[in-house]
Coordinates of C-alpha atoms in Angstrom, one line a residue:
M1 CA 142.7 130.6 -4.1
R2 CA 138.9 130.6 -5.5
A3 CA 135.2 132.4 -2.5
R4 CA 132.1 133.1 -3.7
N5 CA 130.1 135.9 -1.0
D6 CA 126.3 135.9 -2.7
S7 CA 124.0 134.0 -3.9
T8 CA 124.9 134.5 -7.4
G9 CA 128.5 132.4 -6.8
K10 CA 130.4 134.9 -8.6
D11 CA 133.6 134.9 -7.3
A12 CA 134.7 137.3 -4.6
T13 CA 137.6 137.8 -2.5
I14 CA 138.5 136.1 0.8
G15 CA 140.0 138.4 3.4
T16 CA 142.9 140.9 1.3
K17 CA 143.4 138.6 -2.0
P18 CA 143.0 140.2 -5.0
P19 CA 140.1 138.2 -7.1
R20 CA 141.6 135.0 -9.2
R21 CA 141.2 135.5 -13.1
R22 CA 138.1 134.3 -13.4
R23 CA 137.3 130.3 -14.6
A24 CA 135.7 128.5 -18.5
I25 CA 132.3 127.6 -17.5
Q26 CA 132.5 124.3 -18.9
R27 CA 134.7 122.2 -16.2
S28 CA 135.8 118.8 -16.7
A29 CA 137.0 116.8 -13.0
L30 CA 140.5 115.1 -13.8
I31 CA 140.9 111.9 -12.2
T32 CA 144.7 110.5 -11.5
V33 CA 146.0 107.9 -9.6
L34 CA 149.9 108.3 -8.2
S35 CA 151.4 106.0 -7.5
V36 CA 155.1 106.0 -4.3
A37 CA 158.3 104.9 -5.9
V38 CA 159.6 102.5 -3.7
L39 CA 162.1 104.3 -1.3
G40 CA 164.9 102.0 -0.2
S41 CA 165.8 103.6 3.0
A42 CA 164.3 107.1 4.6
A43 CA 166.9 109.5 3.4
A44 CA 167.5 107.8 -0.1
S45 CA 165.5 110.2 -2.5
A46 CA 162.9 108.1 -4.5
Q47 CA 162.3 108.2 -8.3
A48 CA 159.6 109.9 -9.7
L49 CA 156.5 108.4 -10.8
T50 CA 155.1 108.3 -13.9
F51 CA 151.4 108.4 -15.2
S52 CA 149.0 106.7 -17.6
K53 CA 145.6 108.1 -18.5
L54 CA 142.5 106.7 -16.3
A55 CA 139.7 105.1 -18.6
G56 CA 137.2 106.4 -15.7
E57 CA 136.1 109.8 -15.1
M58 CA 133.7 111.7 -13.1
T59 CA 130.1 111.4 -13.1
V60 CA 130.2 115.6 -13.2
E61 CA 132.1 118.0 -12.6
R62 CA 134.2 118.9 -9.7
W63 CA 136.6 121.7 -8.0
Y64 CA 137.8 121.2 -4.3
P65 CA 135.5 117.7 -3.4
I66 CA 136.0 115.9 -0.5
A67 CA 137.3 112.9 -1.1
D68 CA 137.8 110.0 1.3
T69 CA 138.2 106.1 1.4
L70 CA 135.8 103.9 3.4
Q71 CA 136.2 100.4 5.6
N72 CA 135.6 98.8 2.1
G73 CA 137.8 100.1 -0.7
K74 CA 135.7 102.6 -2.6
V75 CA 136.0 106.6 -2.4
L76 CA 133.6 109.2 -1.1
I77 CA 133.4 111.9 -4.0
A78 CA 131.1 115.1 -2.2
G79 CA 130.6 118.7 -3.6
G80 CA 133.2 120.8 -5.1
G81 CA 133.1 123.7 -7.5
A82 CA 131.3 124.1 -10.9
E83 CA 131.8 127.7 -12.6
A84 CA 128.5 128.8 -11.7
A85 CA 127.5 127.2 -8.4
T86 CA 128.5 125.0 -5.3
L87 CA 127.8 121.3 -6.1
K88 CA 125.0 118.8 -3.5
N89 CA 125.8 115.7 -5.4
A90 CA 128.3 112.6 -4.6
E91 CA 130.1 109.4 -5.4
L92 CA 132.2 106.6 -5.5
F93 CA 135.0 105.1 -7.1
D94 CA 135.4 101.8 -7.6
P95 CA 138.7 100.8 -7.7
A96 CA 138.2 97.2 -8.6
S97 CA 136.4 98.0 -11.7
G98 CA 138.2 101.9 -11.9
Q99 CA 134.7 103.2 -12.8
F100 CA 132.9 106.0 -10.2
E101 CA 128.9 105.8 -10.1
A102 CA 126.6 108.1 -8.5
L103 CA 125.1 108.3 -5.3
S104 CA 121.6 108.4 -5.4
A105 CA 121.9 110.4 -1.8
Q106 CA 122.9 113.5 -1.6
P107 CA 124.4 116.1 1.0
T108 CA 122.6 118.0 3.7
T109 CA 123.8 121.2 1.7
D110 CA 125.7 122.3 -1.0
R111 CA 129.6 122.2 -0.4
E112 CA 133.5 123.2 -2.2
Q113 CA 136.3 123.9 -0.6
A114 CA 134.9 121.7 2.7
G115 CA 137.2 119.7 5.2
S116 CA 136.6 116.1 5.4
I117 CA 137.9 112.4 7.8
L118 CA 136.9 109.4 7.9
L119 CA 136.3 108.2 11.5
P120 CA 137.4 105.3 13.5
D121 CA 133.1 103.5 12.9
G122 CA 133.6 103.4 9.7
K123 CA 131.9 107.5 9.0
A124 CA 133.2 110.4 6.7
L125 CA 132.9 113.8 8.3
V126 CA 132.4 116.8 6.0
V127 CA 132.8 120.1 7.9
G128 CA 132.7 124.0 6.7
G129 CA 133.5 125.3 3.4
F130 CA 131.8 127.6 0.9
G131 CA 127.4 126.9 0.7
H132 CA 124.5 127.8 1.5
K133 CA 123.2 128.3 4.9
E134 CA 118.5 128.8 4.8
G135 CA 119.1 129.5 2.4
K136 CA 121.9 131.9 1.7
A137 CA 125.3 132.3 0.2
T138 CA 127.9 131.5 3.6
Y139 CA 130.2 130.9 4.8
L140 CA 129.8 127.3 6.5
D141 CA 129.5 127.0 9.6
T142 CA 127.7 122.7 10.4
A143 CA 129.3 119.7 9.8
E144 CA 127.7 116.4 8.5
T145 CA 128.0 112.3 8.2
F146 CA 128.0 110.4 5.1
D147 CA 127.0 106.5 6.4
P148 CA 128.1 104.1 4.1
A149 CA 126.0 101.2 5.7
T150 CA 123.3 102.9 4.6
S151 CA 124.6 106.2 1.9
T152 CA 123.2 108.7 3.5
F153 CA 124.0 112.2 4.6
T154 CA 123.1 112.9 7.9
A155 CA 124.2 116.8 9.3
L156 CA 124.9 117.3 13.0
A157 CA 123.1 119.3 15.7
A158 CA 125.7 120.6 16.8
S159 CA 128.2 123.7 14.4
M160 CA 131.7 124.7 14.8
T161 CA 132.6 126.5 16.8
H162 CA 133.8 128.7 13.4
P163 CA 133.1 129.5 10.6
R164 CA 135.8 127.4 7.8
V165 CA 136.7 127.0 4.2
G166 CA 139.4 125.7 3.4
P167 CA 139.9 123.8 6.9
V168 CA 142.6 121.8 8.4
V169 CA 141.2 118.5 9.1
A170 CA 142.9 115.7 10.5
L171 CA 142.2 112.5 12.7
L172 CA 144.2 112.4 16.8
P173 CA 145.1 109.3 17.8
S174 CA 143.0 109.8 20.6
G175 CA 139.9 110.1 18.0
K176 CA 138.6 113.1 18.0
V177 CA 139.3 115.3 14.7
L178 CA 141.8 118.4 14.8
I179 CA 139.9 121.3 13.1
G180 CA 141.6 124.8 11.9
G181 CA 142.8 127.5 10.2
G182 CA 140.8 128.6 7.0
A183 CA 138.8 131.2 5.7
D184 CA 136.0 133.0 7.2
G185 CA 135.2 135.6 5.1
A186 CA 136.3 138.8 7.4
G187 CA 140.6 136.7 6.7
W188 CA 143.0 134.1 7.2
V189 CA 141.6 132.2 10.5
T190 CA 145.1 130.7 12.8
S191 CA 142.2 129.2 15.6
A192 CA 141.1 126.1 15.9
E193 CA 138.8 123.0 17.9
L194 CA 138.1 119.6 18.1
F195 CA 135.5 117.9 17.2
D196 CA 134.4 114.5 19.9
P197 CA 132.5 111.5 17.4
A198 CA 131.0 110.1 20.9
S199 CA 129.8 112.8 22.0
G200 CA 129.1 115.2 18.6
K201 CA 130.3 118.2 19.5
F202 CA 133.1 121.1 18.4
E203 CA 135.5 122.6 21.3
A204 CA 137.7 125.2 20.0
L205 CA 141.3 125.1 20.9
A206 CA 143.3 127.1 23.6
A207 CA 145.7 127.7 20.9
K208 CA 146.3 128.4 17.1
L209 CA 147.9 128.1 14.6
V210 CA 151.6 129.6 13.5
V211 CA 150.7 131.0 10.6
A212 CA 147.2 132.5 9.7
E213 CA 146.3 129.9 6.5
F214 CA 143.1 128.2 4.1
S215 CA 144.2 125.5 2.2
G216 CA 146.9 123.9 3.0
A217 CA 147.6 120.6 2.9
T218 CA 147.0 118.5 5.8
A219 CA 148.3 115.0 7.3
T220 CA 148.3 112.6 10.4
L221 CA 151.2 110.9 10.7
P222 CA 153.1 108.2 11.7
N223 CA 154.0 109.0 15.6
G224 CA 150.5 111.0 16.0
N225 CA 151.3 114.4 14.6
V226 CA 149.2 116.4 12.3
L227 CA 151.3 117.7 9.6
I228 CA 150.0 121.1 8.0
A229 CA 151.8 122.5 4.6
G230 CA 151.8 125.6 2.4
G231 CA 148.2 127.0 2.1
Y232 CA 147.6 131.3 1.4
N233 CA 147.4 133.6 3.3
G234 CA 146.8 137.2 2.1
T235 CA 149.8 139.1 3.1
E236 CA 152.3 136.4 1.4
E237 CA 150.0 134.8 -0.5
S238 CA 151.1 130.8 -2.3
L239 CA 152.7 130.1 1.2
D240 CA 156.5 127.5 1.3
K241 CA 155.7 126.9 5.1
A242 CA 155.0 124.2 7.4
E243 CA 154.1 123.6 10.4
L244 CA 153.2 120.2 13.2
F245 CA 150.2 119.8 15.6
D246 CA 151.6 117.4 18.6
P247 CA 148.3 116.9 20.2
I248 CA 149.8 115.1 23.0
A249 CA 150.3 119.2 24.3
G250 CA 148.0 120.7 22.4
T251 CA 150.6 122.7 20.3
F252 CA 151.8 123.9 17.0
S253 CA 155.3 125.0 16.2
A254 CA 156.3 125.0 12.8
L255 CA 159.1 123.5 10.8
G256 CA 162.8 125.2 10.5
A257 CA 165.3 125.8 7.7
G258 CA 166.4 122.6 5.0
H259 CA 162.2 121.1 6.6
L260 CA 159.9 123.1 4.0
P261 CA 158.8 122.5 1.1
V262 CA 159.8 122.4 -2.3
E263 CA 157.4 125.0 -3.4
A264 CA 155.1 127.4 -1.8
R265 CA 151.2 125.8 -2.9
N266 CA 148.1 126.3 -1.7
E267 CA 144.7 124.2 -2.3
A268 CA 146.7 121.4 -2.9
P269 CA 145.7 118.0 -1.0
A270 CA 147.4 115.3 1.3
V271 CA 147.5 112.1 1.6
R272 CA 149.2 109.9 3.9
L273 CA 150.7 106.9 2.1
A274 CA 150.8 103.6 3.2
D275 CA 154.4 103.6 4.4
G276 CA 153.8 106.9 6.2
N277 CA 155.6 110.0 4.5
V278 CA 152.4 112.3 2.7
L279 CA 151.8 113.3 -1.0
V280 CA 151.4 117.0 -1.9
V281 CA 149.9 117.3 -4.8
G282 CA 149.4 119.7 -7.1
G283 CA 147.0 123.2 -6.4
E284 CA 148.1 126.8 -7.2
N285 CA 152.2 128.9 -6.9
E286 CA 150.2 132.0 -6.8
H287 CA 154.1 133.5 -7.0
A288 CA 154.8 131.5 -9.9
A289 CA 155.9 132.3 -14.0
K290 CA 152.1 129.4 -14.4
E291 CA 150.2 129.4 -11.0
T292 CA 148.8 125.8 -12.0
L293 CA 150.1 123.5 -10.7
S294 CA 151.6 119.6 -12.4
S295 CA 154.3 118.9 -9.3
V296 CA 154.7 116.6 -6.9
E297 CA 155.8 116.6 -3.5
R298 CA 156.4 113.8 -0.7
F299 CA 157.8 114.8 3.3
T300 CA 159.3 111.8 4.8
W301 CA 157.8 112.1 8.5
E302 CA 160.7 110.5 10.3
S303 CA 163.6 113.4 8.6
S304 CA 160.3 115.9 8.6
T305 CA 161.8 117.0 5.4
F306 CA 160.0 117.5 2.3
E307 CA 161.2 116.5 -2.0
A308 CA 160.6 116.6 -5.5
A309 CA 158.7 113.4 -6.3
G310 CA 157.4 114.0 -10.2
E311 CA 154.8 115.9 -12.2
L312 CA 150.8 114.7 -12.6
L313 CA 149.9 114.5 -16.5
Q314 CA 148.0 118.3 -16.4
P315 CA 148.4 120.7 -13.9
R316 CA 145.5 120.9 -11.3
D317 CA 144.4 123.4 -8.7
G318 CA 141.8 122.4 -6.4
A319 CA 142.4 118.5 -6.0
A320 CA 140.5 115.9 -3.6
A321 CA 143.0 113.4 -3.3
A322 CA 142.3 109.9 -1.8
L323 CA 145.2 106.4 -0.8
L324 CA 143.8 103.3 -2.5
P325 CA 143.4 99.8 -0.5
D326 CA 146.9 99.0 -2.8
G327 CA 148.8 101.5 -2.1
R328 CA 147.5 103.5 -4.9
V329 CA 146.3 107.6 -4.6
L330 CA 143.1 109.2 -5.4
V331 CA 143.1 112.3 -6.8
A332 CA 139.9 113.9 -8.0
G333 CA 139.3 117.6 -9.2
G334 CA 141.3 120.4 -10.3
Y335 CA 141.3 122.9 -12.4
D336 CA 143.8 124.7 -14.8
G337 CA 143.6 128.4 -15.0
E338 CA 146.7 128.9 -17.8
L339 CA 144.2 127.2 -20.6
K340 CA 142.4 129.2 -22.7
S341 CA 138.5 126.6 -23.0
S342 CA 138.3 123.5 -21.1
K343 CA 140.2 124.5 -17.9
Y344 CA 137.7 122.2 -15.9
F345 CA 138.7 117.5 -16.0
K346 CA 136.8 115.5 -16.1
T347 CA 139.4 112.4 -17.5
A348 CA 141.9 110.3 -15.3
E349 CA 145.1 109.6 -15.2
V350 CA 147.0 106.6 -13.1
S351 CA 150.8 105.4 -12.8
A352 CA 151.7 101.5 -11.5
V353 CA 153.0 101.0 -8.4
T354 CA 156.9 99.8 -8.1
P355 CA 157.8 96.5 -7.2
A356 CA 158.5 95.6 -4.1
T357 CA 162.0 94.7 -3.6
L358 CA 161.7 91.0 -2.5
A359 CA 165.2 89.7 0.3
T360 CA 165.5 85.9 1.0
G361 CA 167.0 85.0 4.4
T362 CA 168.4 82.4 5.7
A363 CA 167.2 79.2 7.6
T364 CA 166.2 78.8 10.9
A365 CA 165.6 76.6 13.2
I366 CA 166.4 73.3 11.0
S367 CA 165.4 69.8 12.5
S368 CA 165.4 67.0 10.8
A369 CA 161.1 67.4 9.5
G370 CA 160.7 71.1 8.9
A371 CA 162.3 75.3 8.9
T372 CA 161.7 78.6 9.7
L373 CA 162.4 80.9 6.6
A374 CA 162.8 83.5 6.5
G375 CA 162.4 86.9 4.1
S376 CA 161.7 90.9 4.1
A377 CA 159.9 93.2 1.5
T378 CA 161.1 97.2 0.7
S379 CA 157.8 98.7 -0.9
E380 CA 155.3 101.6 -1.0
A381 CA 152.5 99.4 -0.4
A382 CA 151.7 96.1 1.7
V383 CA 153.3 93.7 0.0
S384 CA 151.1 89.5 0.0
A385 CA 154.2 87.6 1.1
Y386 CA 155.8 83.8 0.5
F387 CA 157.8 81.3 0.0
Q388 CA 158.0 78.6 -2.7
Y389 CA 160.7 75.6 -1.9
G390 CA 161.3 72.8 -2.6
T391 CA 164.3 69.5 -3.4
T392 CA 164.9 72.1 -6.6
P393 CA 164.8 74.8 -7.9
S394 CA 161.5 74.4 -9.4
Y395 CA 160.3 74.5 -5.7
G396 CA 156.5 73.1 -6.2
S397 CA 155.0 73.8 -2.5
Q398 CA 154.7 77.1 -1.5
T399 CA 153.9 78.5 2.6
T400 CA 150.3 80.8 3.7
K401 CA 150.4 84.2 1.8
Q402 CA 150.2 86.3 4.5
S403 CA 150.5 91.0 4.4
V404 CA 153.7 93.1 4.9
A405 CA 153.1 96.3 6.1
A406 CA 154.0 99.1 3.5
S407 CA 157.5 100.7 4.6
T408 CA 160.2 102.8 2.9
R409 CA 162.9 100.4 5.0
A410 CA 162.7 95.9 4.9
V411 CA 160.4 94.8 6.8
P412 CA 160.8 91.1 8.0
F413 CA 158.9 88.7 7.7
G414 CA 158.9 84.3 8.3
A415 CA 156.9 81.0 7.8
G416 CA 157.9 77.7 8.9
V417 CA 157.9 74.4 7.1
A418 CA 156.9 71.1 7.4
S419 CA 157.0 67.6 6.8
L420 CA 160.5 67.5 5.3
A421 CA 162.6 64.5 3.9
P422 CA 165.8 64.5 6.1
G423 CA 168.6 65.0 5.4
T424 CA 167.4 66.0 2.7
T425 CA 168.8 69.9 1.0
Y426 CA 165.5 72.5 0.5
H427 CA 165.6 75.2 -2.0
Y428 CA 164.0 78.5 -1.2
R429 CA 162.8 81.7 -2.0
A430 CA 160.8 84.4 -1.1
V431 CA 157.5 86.1 -2.8
G432 CA 156.2 89.1 -2.9
E433 CA 152.9 90.5 -4.7
N434 CA 152.0 94.4 -5.2
A435 CA 149.8 96.5 -7.5
G436 CA 154.1 96.3 -9.6
G437 CA 153.8 93.5 -9.4
V438 CA 155.3 90.1 -8.4
V439 CA 159.2 89.8 -7.2
Y440 CA 161.2 87.3 -6.1
G441 CA 164.3 87.1 -3.7
A442 CA 167.5 85.4 -4.7
D443 CA 167.1 81.5 -4.3
Q444 CA 169.0 79.6 -0.9
T445 CA 169.6 76.5 0.7
F446 CA 169.4 74.4 3.9
R447 CA 170.2 71.0 4.5
T448 CA 167.4 69.2 7.3
A449 CA 168.7 67.4 9.6
T450 CA 169.6 63.5 9.7
V451 CA 168.1 60.8 12.7
A452 CA 168.7 57.4 13.4
P453 CA 165.7 56.2 11.6
T454 CA 162.8 54.4 12.8
L455 CA 161.0 51.5 13.1
T456 CA 157.4 50.4 12.8
S457 CA 154.7 48.5 12.4
V458 CA 157.3 45.0 12.4
S459 CA 155.4 42.1 11.9
Q460 CA 155.7 38.7 10.7
S461 CA 153.2 37.2 7.8
H462 CA 153.6 33.5 9.8
A463 CA 155.3 32.6 13.2
R464 CA 155.9 28.9 12.3
W465 CA 156.5 27.7 8.6
R466 CA 158.5 25.0 7.2
E467 CA 162.3 26.2 5.3
G468 CA 162.0 27.0 1.2
S469 CA 164.6 26.2 -0.8
K470 CA 164.4 30.4 -2.0
L471 CA 166.9 33.0 -1.2
A472 CA 165.7 35.8 1.2
K473 CA 164.4 38.9 -0.6
L474 CA 162.2 42.3 -1.0
S475 CA 158.8 40.9 -2.2
R476 CA 155.5 42.2 -2.1
R477 CA 154.0 38.7 -3.0
A478 CA 153.7 35.8 -0.1
P479 CA 156.3 34.1 0.2
V480 CA 157.2 30.7 0.9
G481 CA 158.0 30.5 4.9
T482 CA 157.4 33.8 6.1
T483 CA 157.2 37.6 5.5
F484 CA 158.3 40.0 7.4
T485 CA 157.0 43.6 7.3
F486 CA 158.2 46.8 8.6
S487 CA 157.8 50.7 8.1
L488 CA 160.4 53.3 7.7
D489 CA 160.4 57.2 8.0
Q490 CA 163.5 57.6 5.9
A491 CA 165.4 55.0 3.6
A492 CA 167.7 52.9 5.6
S493 CA 170.3 49.7 5.2
V494 CA 168.0 46.9 7.1
T495 CA 170.1 44.4 8.9
L496 CA 168.2 41.0 9.9
T497 CA 169.9 39.1 12.4
F498 CA 168.7 35.5 13.6
S499 CA 169.4 33.9 16.9
Q500 CA 168.8 30.7 19.5
P501 CA 169.0 31.0 23.1
A502 CA 171.9 28.6 24.3
I503 CA 172.9 27.5 28.8
G504 CA 175.2 29.8 29.0
R505 CA 177.9 30.7 31.9
R506 CA 178.1 33.6 33.6
V507 CA 181.8 35.1 34.2
K508 CA 181.7 39.4 35.5
G509 CA 178.2 40.0 34.9
K510 CA 178.0 38.4 31.7
C511 CA 176.0 35.0 30.2
V512 CA 179.5 33.7 27.9
A513 CA 179.9 30.3 26.6
R514 CA 180.4 27.6 28.8
T515 CA 184.3 26.0 28.1
H516 CA 186.0 23.6 30.9
G517 CA 187.8 26.7 32.4
N518 CA 184.1 28.4 33.7
R519 CA 181.9 25.0 33.8
R520 CA 181.5 25.4 37.6
K521 CA 179.8 29.6 36.5
P522 CA 176.2 29.6 37.5
K523 CA 174.2 29.0 34.2
C524 CA 172.5 32.3 32.5
R525 CA 170.3 31.8 27.8
R526 CA 171.9 34.0 26.5
A527 CA 171.6 34.7 22.9
V528 CA 173.7 32.9 19.8
T529 CA 173.8 34.3 16.6
K530 CA 173.1 31.8 13.7
G531 CA 173.4 34.4 11.0
T532 CA 172.6 37.8 9.2
L533 CA 171.2 38.7 6.0
T534 CA 171.8 42.8 5.1
F535 CA 169.6 45.5 2.9
S536 CA 169.0 48.9 1.7
A537 CA 165.0 49.9 2.3
H538 CA 162.6 52.1 1.3
A539 CA 161.4 54.8 3.4
G540 CA 157.2 53.8 4.1
V541 CA 156.6 50.0 4.0
N542 CA 158.5 47.0 3.5
H543 CA 158.4 43.6 2.6
V544 CA 161.2 41.1 2.9
S545 CA 160.1 37.3 1.5
F546 CA 162.1 35.0 4.0
A547 CA 162.6 30.5 3.5
G548 CA 165.0 30.2 6.0
R549 CA 167.9 30.6 3.5
I550 CA 170.8 32.8 4.8
S551 CA 173.4 32.3 2.1
A552 CA 173.6 29.9 -1.3
S553 CA 175.0 26.9 1.0
R554 CA 173.7 28.3 4.7
R555 CA 170.6 27.9 5.7
L556 CA 168.6 27.4 9.2
R557 CA 168.0 24.6 10.8
P558 CA 164.6 23.5 12.4
G559 CA 164.2 24.8 16.1
S560 CA 163.2 28.5 17.6
Y561 CA 164.8 31.3 16.5
T562 CA 164.3 35.1 17.3
V563 CA 165.0 37.9 14.7
A564 CA 166.5 41.2 15.2
I565 CA 165.8 43.7 13.0
G566 CA 167.8 46.8 13.1
A567 CA 168.2 50.6 9.7
T568 CA 171.4 51.9 9.7
N569 CA 171.3 55.8 7.9
A570 CA 173.4 57.3 5.4
A571 CA 175.2 58.7 8.5
K572 CA 175.7 55.9 10.3
Q573 CA 172.6 56.2 13.3
R574 CA 171.2 52.8 14.3
S575 CA 168.0 52.5 14.8
T576 CA 166.4 50.9 18.3
A577 CA 166.0 47.1 16.8
K578 CA 161.9 45.6 17.0
L579 CA 162.3 41.2 17.5
L580 CA 160.1 38.5 16.3
S581 CA 159.7 35.3 17.2
F582 CA 158.8 32.4 15.1
K583 CA 160.1 28.0 14.5
I584 CA 161.4 26.4 11.5
V585 CA 160.0 23.1 11.5
S586 CA 160.6 20.3 10.0

């Protein structure tokens, strides 16, 4: 652990800790972009992280700066230490370009080993650290905010209740900020306090940390509790302990055996990942043969357990980290005291986000013209998910993209599809996109329901016409006689039934043909079928040219007729018949 005790900026002892070996004058800042491997379940072992070099570099060398992802997706990086001075400058990292850009605005004071958090209003709160107050190098109790809307830093009027270097800082579900622990020049601190953004004031908490510590890795968990892992104190040096703060009870409690960090470490940043778990990166372990760490570990919040999660390309102590919008983690700054020269890094490295795991579910709510498609995604980062569908495995159509939250467990999603053809088999599959690429679920099928055909827009070109000599046929040209026109919502067999009115006799409630036996029964009017025509019709508009012939040898005689047009599909479902009247003249 490194600290300063006067305006000369030289390394000094905090409390009873012996001074660390002097760091080299040359420092370069290391930027590392990490990604979290896909987890099959909360209990599954994570895949190791892998890294590659990033082209962008920070604009200045920084050790132990602050880093916060702003609401616009860019990352604020400010302060930190250089070999002989604390820094009073800031820059932004743009994930879209992978580049860093210096800010013209400066923090209100120089700070290293400070704490920071993004507030609900989008401003970044920066507290404590080692820097200058009233011209004197000191352990700071001051705070300031950065407003991304104006790119300005503003000092807060109120001061913390206690000076803190390397403090615990976490945003609570209430919107207030927990600030605790750290070092004050006399030793390591167990006290804690709350900052209220509404009032701009700090208030001491009665509760105290279980272990007095400096530079513990801190993150707010999805359940609202705050994780504090590792850190440093003069009694045990680098710590392999962890504790939780419960904001409802207002208490700190230690995690026991089976729930402790994989390795003792301090000056290691922590980042809550998109799936709610926490990544702890690098740092320092004074108990190890090589003090500066390249190891990474993950805290699974549901089981409160730590596990190894890979190695950085470059060991680093005193870095800052922030989650990027696409699920990667930016790690800025760092120092490796094991090197003989160039101990401070300005280069960068990245690891690709692992593609999501996609599953295609079973279609439900299937109707004649639509269905609801189902799928699920398991991913370390938010997934842009949708479905491809069509009448063949080539698909051809897709649903609107939707965002599915990162999770170590399968997150279901679905989408409705409409305007489908009835009685038709459709193929579909789930598709997911994240920073790791595009992945596909398995192909599935469903068949739309069949319904009775529907006839609409039924008409005839002439209601009075003369006979022709041609047989009826489908035609798009004006016929001799008349043309029957109708629309179908699906392919079907269409029957034209021609009938004429006749006088009959009513027998037992029915109108039947006149016979010698019923000649004295009441008269009634009945339709007598004179012939039928049946042919295949397509979905859409159909035209039937008709000139009076119903076969090669039969034709309708002059007179008045009614034609009933009806349709039957392959499932033997029948439409409601539509009636037209016409007259054939000689």
